[in-house]
Each structure stands twice: as structure tokens, then as C-alpha cells.
Amino acid sequence: MKKILLLTILLTILALPVFSIGFGYHILEVRTEPEFANGTFPSSMKYQFNFPVPDFIGGNITELTFRLDNGLIYRSLDQDPVTGKYYSKYPELLASAGFEEGQKRDYSVQFDEFALIFSQGILKTPLSDKDLFRIEASFGGRFENAFERLFFMYNEDNTSGVFNSSYNVPRFPSEVWNAYPELAKKDDGLRSTLTTFLNCGLDINLLRDEIVKKNGIKLSAEYRYSPKSLPLSDGKADFNRLTVKLEGALTLFTIKQSNGYSWCSTVIGVDVIYRNIKGSIVPAYATSGEIFGIIPPRTEQNIYGRLYLTIFGPQIKAKDLYPFITIFNDFALSKGRVINSQVDEVIKEYALSYGIKAELVIYNFANIFYEIGYVYKNVFNNSPYQVQAKFGITVGV
């Protein structure tokens, strides 16, 4: 019944813009995964519909949007399902679960997330290219269905999976998933969940972003409330989350071409995210956060950050066609009680990584990048990781 009601709501919202003048549609991001057709085809996509609404405050932007994000992603089983203890801190639990040393513990997640968002700008400032203040409120939901990673599914003799130690043999016969409540099987045998949430947020924007030049600071705060009593929720979420993000950037120098485009510019900056989560049932998606090369432990308080130096190359015949290189140092701190842990355990762990990323922006339509880096401080006193590299393409319209 809940699925039918959700589908009705989505179809109603999607149908409204068809009869509206000035309706807009944007693809925000297209992502790929290496094991989904070898990264040839998109594995997930984020897009939004813009409803035509008048500006409630003259000179400031009013927006009503409906955002969708769906596709296929991978997650890793990093905690013991029953106790919530981290495998990297208690490696003996790996053997008791039948995992071999070095075995991947990744699984697939098919997801669909929607949000109806209202936002209102307040006040103009010459220090920013956007409104000085922006308030936002939204209602949304997320459906997930988890299953074995694709390489396990198409070849049952290849390797053991996360949910099955071998083909059709459950790895965790008790089916108790305290650490990952969204992975508990339902009556239909699926590891699926449907949760809903309410968001409110505030931006203070003193950052001027001019593509190859950035100067100023921006502070954003978002509060999410997701009780199991919220309409449409199946009860696999009961938490509240506060996220605060600080962005700061300074252009060190820029060299212009005769046509006004840039030959070269250099920007130094910092991004810091603080997140605080409280609740008795916290799904994995609500705790997502990572730095290059590692996903830090999920705790009640997390800090993620990046210090970076970006060198922009020449704008080639257009302001939105250019290469750039970013040298970065990432840091993460996990502090407090482990999320969904059944053990009264408080931890304080941090991780550090650094790397370099080369990227080509093609008319703001596609970004082609190659990234290489190294985790030089791991959590739980584990050994640092080997050098890791990523190659990918993101698309946005």
C-alpha cells in the first residue's frame, strides 16, 4: 500500500509541470561504476524539475524543485551485523563470519530518492554571486534494495558474497542486522527499505565563484528529521541529523588572455563538514561520508575536510572549456558512540590522505578526471593503504 501511495505522489508531482509554462528540467549528475558494464554506461543519475514560481521577495530568488536521484551504488560491510563492532578493529570477527583475509565485503544497492524542495533567497550582497541568505525546506523519501555485488551474481563460482558464503548458503543464518537495519529481510525476502524525512536548511553565502576564480566563504547548515512514524516510512529509520559545511577559497593570482578568458589561475581553499547524528535506527545512507581512499567509522560525530590548491589551465575558446589540477590533503575525525552499535563503545579515530586530481571540463557538460592518492594515516592503527587511483566521467546538463 505504501509503495502504491508513494508512486501516486511521484506521478502527481511529475505531472504538474507538464501543464506549466516555464517548467525546467536539469540533469545534475551522471555517475558510473566499474562493474556496471565496465563503467561504459551510467549506473546512477541525479536530476531535478523546476516549477515556475514568482519571486516572493523582489530581487531575491524563489525556487520550487522536485529532485530525483536513482541508480546503482556499492557499499561495504564494515561492521559486524549483530554487535556493530568494526571488523578493522576486531579482525577476529572476520574469521567467525567466514570472510577470507583481503576479501571484498562490498554489496550492491539499488536506490531511488526523491525530495520536494522549497527555497527562498534573502538580501543581495556584492560579496557573492548568489543571495546572501537562503532558507530551504523539503520533504523527501528514499527506497533501497540491497543484493550481492554484480560479479557474484553473474558467476556463482567466482567468489563468496556478503549475504551468502557460497551460492544460496546464507553467511549470517540468524538474519540479525542491528548495525545495518536497512539490510534486514522483509516478508517478501527482499532486503529493501522505504524511509521518509523532513529537511530544513540555511545558507550564508559570501563566496564569489567565477569558474576559474573563487574568493570568500560560505556556511551551510541542514537539519534532517526522519522518525519511523513519518508517513510512508517502513520503520527502518529513526534519527535526526545536523550537518554544517564551511567552504572558503582565495585566488592567489590569475593571468588573462586578450579576449578576457584566463590563461592560468591558482586557487587555495578549504572545505570542512561537521555532522552530528542521534537516533536508535540509523540507515547507512544517512551516515555516508568519506575522504579519498577511506570511509571513516560511522560515529555520532564526524568531521571531514579537504585542504587544496587548484591550478586552472587556459580557457580554450570558451570560459567553460578548460583543464585543471588539484593537489589535496584530506582529513577525517570520527568521535563518539559507534552508530547502531549494541556495545557501549566510544571511539576517537582519525584518518589522513593526500593526492592529486587532473580534470578536464567540457562546456560544463562533462568532466573527465584521473585521481591518484594515498592514505597515510589509517584508523584503528591499521597499516596505511597502498596507492589508489580512480578514473571517471561525470555528466551534468
XYZ file of C-alpha atoms in Angstrom, residues 212-214 250-255 264-268 309-312:
18
model
C 38.479 29.768 -12.529
C 38.437 32.290 -9.682
C 36.941 31.801 -6.226
C 41.122 32.584 -2.193
C 42.505 33.249 -5.675
C 46.258 33.724 -5.415
C 46.756 35.040 -8.936
C 45.276 34.977 -12.434
C 46.699 35.700 -15.888
C 46.105 30.477 -15.811
C 44.870 30.973 -12.261
C 45.573 29.446 -8.861
C 43.098 28.991 -6.014
C 43.759 27.795 -2.487
C 45.485 24.008 -4.195
C 43.934 24.169 -7.662
C 45.824 25.290 -10.752
C 43.487 26.147 -13.632
